[in-house]
């Protein structure tokens, strides 16, 4: 990526609204059955405490229906791995309290966050979707790096 690419977005955590800005952002993308999932992570230095082994990231997810049929996001399955290879799985209904319905051409965007006890790691997983015809299928959430600045390690 050349030049400076600015992105500003908001994250609601513990009833506080944070505005995030980052430059030269990394974007990770996967397309499954016509559903595109893009993720943009950012390290939250102000919320992290390296001396206490607490590192926090926010990420923005965009889910876009590029297919021909209306779909609904039913559930999520995240796999979060720290730099020691310790895996934490998170499963549950919907995302940020919602189970969005996406008609062809529509998209849904949300922001969330993830803490780690190491300065870097990675996340990825899947969403379970259901089409209007009743077919249930999983779509890929691309695996993305959680990298804190100055660590010199890039997972992905």
mmCIF file with all atom_site columns, C-alpha atoms in Angstrom:
data_model
loop_
_atom_site.group_PDB
_atom_site.id
_atom_site.type_symbol
_atom_site.label_atom_id
_atom_site.label_alt_id
_atom_site.label_comp_id
_atom_site.label_asym_id
_atom_site.label_entity_id
_atom_site.label_seq_id
_atom_site.pdbx_PDB_ins_code
_atom_site.Cartn_x
_atom_site.Cartn_y
_atom_site.Cartn_z
_atom_site.occupancy
_atom_site.B_iso_or_equiv
_atom_site.pdbx_formal_charge
_atom_site.auth_seq_id
_atom_site.auth_comp_id
_atom_site.auth_asym_id
_atom_site.auth_atom_id
_atom_site.pdbx_PDB_model_num
ATOM 1   C CA . UNK A 1 1   ? 0.000   0.000   0.000  1.00 0.00 ? 1   UNK A CA 1
ATOM 2   C CA . UNK A 1 2   ? 1.429   3.294   -0.944 1.00 0.00 ? 2   UNK A CA 1
ATOM 3   C CA . UNK A 1 3   ? 0.960   6.628   0.706  1.00 0.00 ? 3   UNK A CA 1
ATOM 4   C CA . UNK A 1 4   ? -1.074  7.183   3.795  1.00 0.00 ? 4   UNK A CA 1
ATOM 5   C CA . UNK A 1 5   ? -4.467  5.563   3.914  1.00 0.00 ? 5   UNK A CA 1
ATOM 6   C CA . UNK A 1 6   ? -6.564  6.827   6.821  1.00 0.00 ? 6   UNK A CA 1
ATOM 7   C CA . UNK A 1 7   ? -9.481  5.005   8.311  1.00 0.00 ? 7   UNK A CA 1
ATOM 8   C CA . UNK A 1 8   ? -11.602 6.250   11.155 1.00 0.00 ? 8   UNK A CA 1
ATOM 9   C CA . UNK A 1 9   ? -14.288 4.153   12.825 1.00 0.00 ? 9   UNK A CA 1
ATOM 10  C CA . UNK A 1 10  ? -15.993 3.670   16.132 1.00 0.00 ? 10  UNK A CA 1
ATOM 11  C CA . UNK A 1 11  ? -15.929 0.845   18.644 1.00 0.00 ? 11  UNK A CA 1
ATOM 12  C CA . UNK A 1 12  ? -18.306 0.555   21.583 1.00 0.00 ? 12  UNK A CA 1
ATOM 13  C CA . UNK A 1 13  ? -16.630 -1.268  24.487 1.00 0.00 ? 13  UNK A CA 1
ATOM 14  C CA . UNK A 1 14  ? -17.923 -1.349  28.041 1.00 0.00 ? 14  UNK A CA 1
ATOM 15  C CA . UNK A 1 15  ? -20.345 1.496   27.308 1.00 0.00 ? 15  UNK A CA 1
ATOM 16  C CA . UNK A 1 16  ? -17.544 3.770   26.060 1.00 0.00 ? 16  UNK A CA 1
ATOM 17  C CA . UNK A 1 17  ? -17.296 4.907   22.465 1.00 0.00 ? 17  UNK A CA 1
ATOM 18  C CA . UNK A 1 18  ? -13.774 4.921   21.024 1.00 0.00 ? 18  UNK A CA 1
ATOM 19  C CA . UNK A 1 19  ? -12.786 6.469   17.720 1.00 0.00 ? 19  UNK A CA 1
ATOM 20  C CA . UNK A 1 20  ? -10.042 4.532   16.003 1.00 0.00 ? 20  UNK A CA 1
ATOM 21  C CA . UNK A 1 21  ? -7.703  5.820   13.350 1.00 0.00 ? 21  UNK A CA 1
ATOM 22  C CA . UNK A 1 22  ? -5.048  3.835   11.580 1.00 0.00 ? 22  UNK A CA 1
ATOM 23  C CA . UNK A 1 23  ? -2.795  4.282   8.601  1.00 0.00 ? 23  UNK A CA 1
ATOM 24  C CA . UNK A 1 24  ? -1.829  1.804   5.922  1.00 0.00 ? 24  UNK A CA 1
ATOM 25  C CA . UNK A 1 25  ? -4.368  -0.636  7.319  1.00 0.00 ? 25  UNK A CA 1
ATOM 26  C CA . UNK A 1 26  ? -4.263  -4.335  6.572  1.00 0.00 ? 26  UNK A CA 1
ATOM 27  C CA . UNK A 1 27  ? -7.424  -5.823  5.181  1.00 0.00 ? 27  UNK A CA 1
ATOM 28  C CA . UNK A 1 28  ? -8.088  -9.536  5.093  1.00 0.00 ? 28  UNK A CA 1
ATOM 29  C CA . UNK A 1 29  ? -10.770 -10.958 2.784  1.00 0.00 ? 29  UNK A CA 1
ATOM 30  C CA . UNK A 1 30  ? -12.430 -14.289 1.991  1.00 0.00 ? 30  UNK A CA 1
ATOM 31  C CA . UNK A 1 31  ? -15.368 -15.166 -0.286 1.00 0.00 ? 31  UNK A CA 1
ATOM 32  C CA . UNK A 1 32  ? -17.493 -18.271 0.268  1.00 0.00 ? 32  UNK A CA 1
ATOM 33  C CA . UNK A 1 33  ? -20.608 -19.081 -1.783 1.00 0.00 ? 33  UNK A CA 1
ATOM 34  C CA . UNK A 1 34  ? -20.892 -15.465 -2.908 1.00 0.00 ? 34  UNK A CA 1
ATOM 35  C CA . UNK A 1 35  ? -20.586 -14.006 0.595  1.00 0.00 ? 35  UNK A CA 1
ATOM 36  C CA . UNK A 1 36  ? -17.511 -11.780 1.065  1.00 0.00 ? 36  UNK A CA 1
ATOM 37  C CA . UNK A 1 37  ? -16.074 -11.231 4.532  1.00 0.00 ? 37  UNK A CA 1
ATOM 38  C CA . UNK A 1 38  ? -13.472 -8.498  5.061  1.00 0.00 ? 38  UNK A CA 1
ATOM 39  C CA . UNK A 1 39  ? -11.690 -7.799  8.346  1.00 0.00 ? 39  UNK A CA 1
ATOM 40  C CA . UNK A 1 40  ? -9.568  -4.799  9.352  1.00 0.00 ? 40  UNK A CA 1
ATOM 41  C CA . UNK A 1 41  ? -7.787  -5.162  12.724 1.00 0.00 ? 41  UNK A CA 1
ATOM 42  C CA . UNK A 1 42  ? -6.176  -2.382  14.770 1.00 0.00 ? 42  UNK A CA 1
ATOM 43  C CA . UNK A 1 43  ? -4.116  -2.545  17.964 1.00 0.00 ? 43  UNK A CA 1
ATOM 44  C CA . UNK A 1 44  ? -5.567  -0.533  20.870 1.00 0.00 ? 44  UNK A CA 1
ATOM 45  C CA . UNK A 1 45  ? -2.458  0.761   22.589 1.00 0.00 ? 45  UNK A CA 1
ATOM 46  C CA . UNK A 1 46  ? -4.433  2.900   25.045 1.00 0.00 ? 46  UNK A CA 1
ATOM 47  C CA . UNK A 1 47  ? -6.361  -0.168  26.247 1.00 0.00 ? 47  UNK A CA 1
ATOM 48  C CA . UNK A 1 48  ? -3.327  -2.453  26.426 1.00 0.00 ? 48  UNK A CA 1
ATOM 49  C CA . UNK A 1 49  ? -0.885  -2.973  29.275 1.00 0.00 ? 49  UNK A CA 1
ATOM 50  C CA . UNK A 1 50  ? 2.200   -4.846  28.014 1.00 0.00 ? 50  UNK A CA 1
ATOM 51  C CA . UNK A 1 51  ? 3.737   -4.859  31.519 1.00 0.00 ? 51  UNK A CA 1
ATOM 52  C CA . UNK A 1 52  ? 0.728   -6.899  32.673 1.00 0.00 ? 52  UNK A CA 1
ATOM 53  C CA . UNK A 1 53  ? 0.647   -9.059  29.508 1.00 0.00 ? 53  UNK A CA 1
ATOM 54  C CA . UNK A 1 54  ? -2.640  -7.493  28.376 1.00 0.00 ? 54  UNK A CA 1
ATOM 55  C CA . UNK A 1 55  ? -2.911  -6.649  24.685 1.00 0.00 ? 55  UNK A CA 1
ATOM 56  C CA . UNK A 1 56  ? -6.155  -5.485  23.080 1.00 0.00 ? 56  UNK A CA 1
ATOM 57  C CA . UNK A 1 57  ? -7.240  -5.234  19.434 1.00 0.00 ? 57  UNK A CA 1
ATOM 58  C CA . UNK A 1 58  ? -10.363 -3.983  17.743 1.00 0.00 ? 58  UNK A CA 1
ATOM 59  C CA . UNK A 1 59  ? -11.494 -5.247  14.376 1.00 0.00 ? 59  UNK A CA 1
ATOM 60  C CA . UNK A 1 60  ? -14.091 -4.150  11.863 1.00 0.00 ? 60  UNK A CA 1
ATOM 61  C CA . UNK A 1 61  ? -15.904 -6.812  9.847  1.00 0.00 ? 61  UNK A CA 1
ATOM 62  C CA . UNK A 1 62  ? -17.820 -6.219  6.626  1.00 0.00 ? 62  UNK A CA 1
ATOM 63  C CA . UNK A 1 63  ? -20.064 -9.007  5.325  1.00 0.00 ? 63  UNK A CA 1
ATOM 64  C CA . UNK A 1 64  ? -21.289 -8.474  1.771  1.00 0.00 ? 64  UNK A CA 1
ATOM 65  C CA . UNK A 1 65  ? -23.828 -10.607 -0.087 1.00 0.00 ? 65  UNK A CA 1
ATOM 66  C CA . UNK A 1 66  ? -22.476 -10.834 -3.632 1.00 0.00 ? 66  UNK A CA 1
ATOM 67  C CA . UNK A 1 67  ? -24.723 -13.818 -4.378 1.00 0.00 ? 67  UNK A CA 1
ATOM 68  C CA . UNK A 1 68  ? -28.185 -14.124 -5.876 1.00 0.00 ? 68  UNK A CA 1
ATOM 69  C CA . UNK A 1 69  ? -30.133 -15.229 -2.797 1.00 0.00 ? 69  UNK A CA 1
ATOM 70  C CA . UNK A 1 70  ? -31.036 -13.523 0.484  1.00 0.00 ? 70  UNK A CA 1
ATOM 71  C CA . UNK A 1 71  ? -29.134 -14.941 3.468  1.00 0.00 ? 71  UNK A CA 1
ATOM 72  C CA . UNK A 1 72  ? -29.195 -14.560 7.240  1.00 0.00 ? 72  UNK A CA 1
ATOM 73  C CA . UNK A 1 73  ? -26.220 -14.800 9.588  1.00 0.00 ? 73  UNK A CA 1
ATOM 74  C CA . UNK A 1 74  ? -27.190 -17.275 12.312 1.00 0.00 ? 74  UNK A CA 1
ATOM 75  C CA . UNK A 1 75  ? -24.046 -17.819 14.387 1.00 0.00 ? 75  UNK A CA 1
ATOM 76  C CA . UNK A 1 76  ? -20.310 -17.246 14.711 1.00 0.00 ? 76  UNK A CA 1
ATOM 77  C CA . UNK A 1 77  ? -17.328 -19.467 15.503 1.00 0.00 ? 77  UNK A CA 1
ATOM 78  C CA . UNK A 1 78  ? -14.068 -17.647 16.227 1.00 0.00 ? 78  UNK A CA 1
ATOM 79  C CA . UNK A 1 79  ? -10.703 -19.334 16.769 1.00 0.00 ? 79  UNK A CA 1
ATOM 80  C CA . UNK A 1 80  ? -8.275  -17.009 18.558 1.00 0.00 ? 80  UNK A CA 1
ATOM 81  C CA . UNK A 1 81  ? -4.669  -18.135 18.953 1.00 0.00 ? 81  UNK A CA 1
ATOM 82  C CA . UNK A 1 82  ? -1.962  -16.342 20.923 1.00 0.00 ? 82  UNK A CA 1
ATOM 83  C CA . UNK A 1 83  ? 1.756   -16.429 20.114 1.00 0.00 ? 83  UNK A CA 1
ATOM 84  C CA . UNK A 1 84  ? 2.237   -19.507 22.333 1.00 0.00 ? 84  UNK A CA 1
ATOM 85  C CA . UNK A 1 85  ? -0.254  -21.444 20.204 1.00 0.00 ? 85  UNK A CA 1
ATOM 86  C CA . UNK A 1 86  ? -2.946  -21.448 22.901 1.00 0.00 ? 86  UNK A CA 1
ATOM 87  C CA . UNK A 1 87  ? -6.374  -21.630 21.255 1.00 0.00 ? 87  UNK A CA 1
ATOM 88  C CA . UNK A 1 88  ? -9.532  -19.937 22.529 1.00 0.00 ? 88  UNK A CA 1
ATOM 89  C CA . UNK A 1 89  ? -12.784 -20.711 20.698 1.00 0.00 ? 89  UNK A CA 1
ATOM 90  C CA . UNK A 1 90  ? -15.803 -18.413 20.828 1.00 0.00 ? 90  UNK A CA 1
ATOM 91  C CA . UNK A 1 91  ? -19.166 -19.671 19.569 1.00 0.00 ? 91  UNK A CA 1
ATOM 92  C CA . UNK A 1 92  ? -22.566 -18.068 19.774 1.00 0.00 ? 92  UNK A CA 1
ATOM 93  C CA . UNK A 1 93  ? -25.632 -16.745 18.013 1.00 0.00 ? 93  UNK A CA 1
ATOM 94  C CA . UNK A 1 94  ? -25.265 -13.793 15.657 1.00 0.00 ? 94  UNK A CA 1
ATOM 95  C CA . UNK A 1 95  ? -22.724 -10.987 15.935 1.00 0.00 ? 95  UNK A CA 1
ATOM 96  C CA . UNK A 1 96  ? -22.887 -8.005  18.335 1.00 0.00 ? 96  UNK A CA 1
ATOM 97  C CA . UNK A 1 97  ? -26.394 -9.093  19.348 1.00 0.00 ? 97  UNK A CA 1
ATOM 98  C CA . UNK A 1 98  ? -27.719 -9.219  15.779 1.00 0.00 ? 98  UNK A CA 1
ATOM 99  C CA . UNK A 1 99  ? -28.527 -11.851 13.160 1.00 0.00 ? 99  UNK A CA 1
ATOM 100 C CA . UNK A 1 100 ? -28.543 -9.667  10.052 1.00 0.00 ? 100 UNK A CA 1
ATOM 101 C CA . UNK A 1 101 ? -30.460 -10.544 6.895  1.00 0.00 ? 101 UNK A CA 1
ATOM 102 C CA . UNK A 1 102 ? -28.641 -9.605  3.693  1.00 0.00 ? 102 UNK A CA 1
ATOM 103 C CA . UNK A 1 103 ? -30.396 -9.345  0.353  1.00 0.00 ? 103 UNK A CA 1
ATOM 104 C CA . UNK A 1 104 ? -28.249 -9.618  -2.797 1.00 0.00 ? 104 UNK A CA 1
ATOM 105 C CA . UNK A 1 105 ? -25.982 -6.553  -2.968 1.00 0.00 ? 105 UNK A CA 1
ATOM 106 C CA . UNK A 1 106 ? -26.432 -5.627  0.703  1.00 0.00 ? 106 UNK A CA 1
ATOM 107 C CA . UNK A 1 107 ? -23.727 -5.552  3.346  1.00 0.00 ? 107 UNK A CA 1
ATOM 108 C CA . UNK A 1 108 ? -23.503 -5.476  7.131  1.00 0.00 ? 108 UNK A CA 1
ATOM 109 C CA . UNK A 1 109 ? -20.658 -3.988  9.112  1.00 0.00 ? 109 UNK A CA 1
ATOM 110 C CA . UNK A 1 110 ? -19.787 -4.238  12.792 1.00 0.00 ? 110 UNK A CA 1
ATOM 111 C CA . UNK A 1 111 ? -16.884 -3.637  15.152 1.00 0.00 ? 111 UNK A CA 1
ATOM 112 C CA . UNK A 1 112 ? -15.710 -5.725  18.073 1.00 0.00 ? 112 UNK A CA 1
ATOM 113 C CA . UNK A 1 113 ? -12.557 -6.463  19.997 1.00 0.00 ? 113 UNK A CA 1
ATOM 114 C CA . UNK A 1 114 ? -10.281 -9.191  21.297 1.00 0.00 ? 114 UNK A CA 1
ATOM 115 C CA . UNK A 1 115 ? -7.791  -9.332  24.178 1.00 0.00 ? 115 UNK A CA 1
ATOM 116 C CA . UNK A 1 116 ? -4.680  -11.523 24.224 1.00 0.00 ? 116 UNK A CA 1
ATOM 117 C CA . UNK A 1 117 ? -2.084  -12.249 26.895 1.00 0.00 ? 117 UNK A CA 1
ATOM 118 C CA . UNK A 1 118 ? 0.738   -12.157 24.313 1.00 0.00 ? 118 UNK A CA 1
ATOM 119 C CA . UNK A 1 119 ? 1.871   -9.316  22.012 1.00 0.00 ? 119 UNK A CA 1
ATOM 120 C CA . UNK A 1 120 ? 0.702   -11.069 18.865 1.00 0.00 ? 120 UNK A CA 1
ATOM 121 C CA . UNK A 1 121 ? -1.600  -13.793 17.655 1.00 0.00 ? 121 UNK A CA 1
ATOM 122 C CA . UNK A 1 122 ? -4.229  -14.492 15.049 1.00 0.00 ? 122 UNK A CA 1
ATOM 123 C CA . UNK A 1 123 ? -7.964  -14.896 14.642 1.00 0.00 ? 123 UNK A CA 1
ATOM 124 C CA . UNK A 1 124 ? -10.204 -16.567 12.086 1.00 0.00 ? 124 UNK A CA 1
ATOM 125 C CA . UNK A 1 125 ? -13.275 -18.720 11.926 1.00 0.00 ? 125 UNK A CA 1
ATOM 126 C CA . UNK A 1 126 ? -16.657 -18.991 10.282 1.00 0.00 ? 126 UNK A CA 1
ATOM 127 C CA . UNK A 1 127 ? -20.208 -17.714 10.246 1.00 0.00 ? 127 UNK A CA 1
ATOM 128 C CA . UNK A 1 128 ? -23.151 -20.043 9.796  1.00 0.00 ? 128 UNK A CA 1
ATOM 129 C CA . UNK A 1 129 ? -25.578 -18.649 7.246  1.00 0.00 ? 129 UNK A CA 1
ATOM 130 C CA . UNK A 1 130 ? -29.046 -19.678 6.103  1.00 0.00 ? 130 UNK A CA 1
ATOM 131 C CA . UNK A 1 131 ? -30.488 -18.912 2.680  1.00 0.00 ? 131 UNK A CA 1
ATOM 132 C CA . UNK A 1 132 ? -34.166 -18.184 2.018  1.00 0.00 ? 132 UNK A CA 1
ATOM 133 C CA . UNK A 1 133 ? -34.399 -21.683 0.505  1.00 0.00 ? 133 UNK A CA 1
ATOM 134 C CA . UNK A 1 134 ? -33.463 -23.100 3.944  1.00 0.00 ? 134 UNK A CA 1
ATOM 135 C CA . UNK A 1 135 ? -29.910 -24.192 3.096  1.00 0.00 ? 135 UNK A CA 1
ATOM 136 C CA . UNK A 1 136 ? -27.477 -23.767 5.992  1.00 0.00 ? 136 UNK A CA 1
ATOM 137 C CA . UNK A 1 137 ? -23.802 -23.325 5.203  1.00 0.00 ? 137 UNK A CA 1
ATOM 138 C CA . UNK A 1 138 ? -20.608 -21.983 6.760  1.00 0.00 ? 138 UNK A CA 1
ATOM 139 C CA . UNK A 1 139 ? -18.646 -19.093 5.308  1.00 0.00 ? 139 UNK A CA 1
ATOM 140 C CA . UNK A 1 140 ? -15.018 -18.341 6.064  1.00 0.00 ? 140 UNK A CA 1
ATOM 141 C CA . UNK A 1 141 ? -13.868 -15.498 8.258  1.00 0.00 ? 141 UNK A CA 1
ATOM 142 C CA . UNK A 1 142 ? -10.340 -14.920 6.919  1.00 0.00 ? 142 UNK A CA 1
ATOM 143 C CA . UNK A 1 143 ? -7.528  -15.572 9.374  1.00 0.00 ? 143 UNK A CA 1
ATOM 144 C CA . UNK A 1 144 ? -5.925  -12.265 10.309 1.00 0.00 ? 144 UNK A CA 1
ATOM 145 C CA . UNK A 1 145 ? -2.929  -11.119 12.343 1.00 0.00 ? 145 UNK A CA 1
ATOM 146 C CA . UNK A 1 146 ? -3.110  -9.392  15.677 1.00 0.00 ? 146 UNK A CA 1
ATOM 147 C CA . UNK A 1 147 ? 0.213   -7.570  15.823 1.00 0.00 ? 147 UNK A CA 1
ATOM 148 C CA . UNK A 1 148 ? 1.202   -5.041  18.459 1.00 0.00 ? 148 UNK A CA 1
ATOM 149 C CA . UNK A 1 149 ? 3.614   -2.329  17.298 1.00 0.00 ? 149 UNK A CA 1
ATOM 150 C CA . UNK A 1 150 ? 7.329   -2.787  17.856 1.00 0.00 ? 150 UNK A CA 1
ATOM 151 C CA . UNK A 1 151 ? 7.167   -6.554  18.331 1.00 0.00 ? 151 UNK A CA 1
ATOM 152 C CA . UNK A 1 152 ? 8.840   -7.391  15.023 1.00 0.00 ? 152 UNK A CA 1
ATOM 153 C CA . UNK A 1 153 ? 6.603   -10.411 14.507 1.00 0.00 ? 153 UNK A CA 1
ATOM 154 C CA . UNK A 1 154 ? 3.926   -10.748 11.858 1.00 0.00 ? 154 UNK A CA 1
ATOM 155 C CA . UNK A 1 155 ? 1.846   -13.921 11.999 1.00 0.00 ? 155 UNK A CA 1
ATOM 156 C CA . UNK A 1 156 ? -0.022  -13.521 8.756  1.00 0.00 ? 156 UNK A CA 1
#
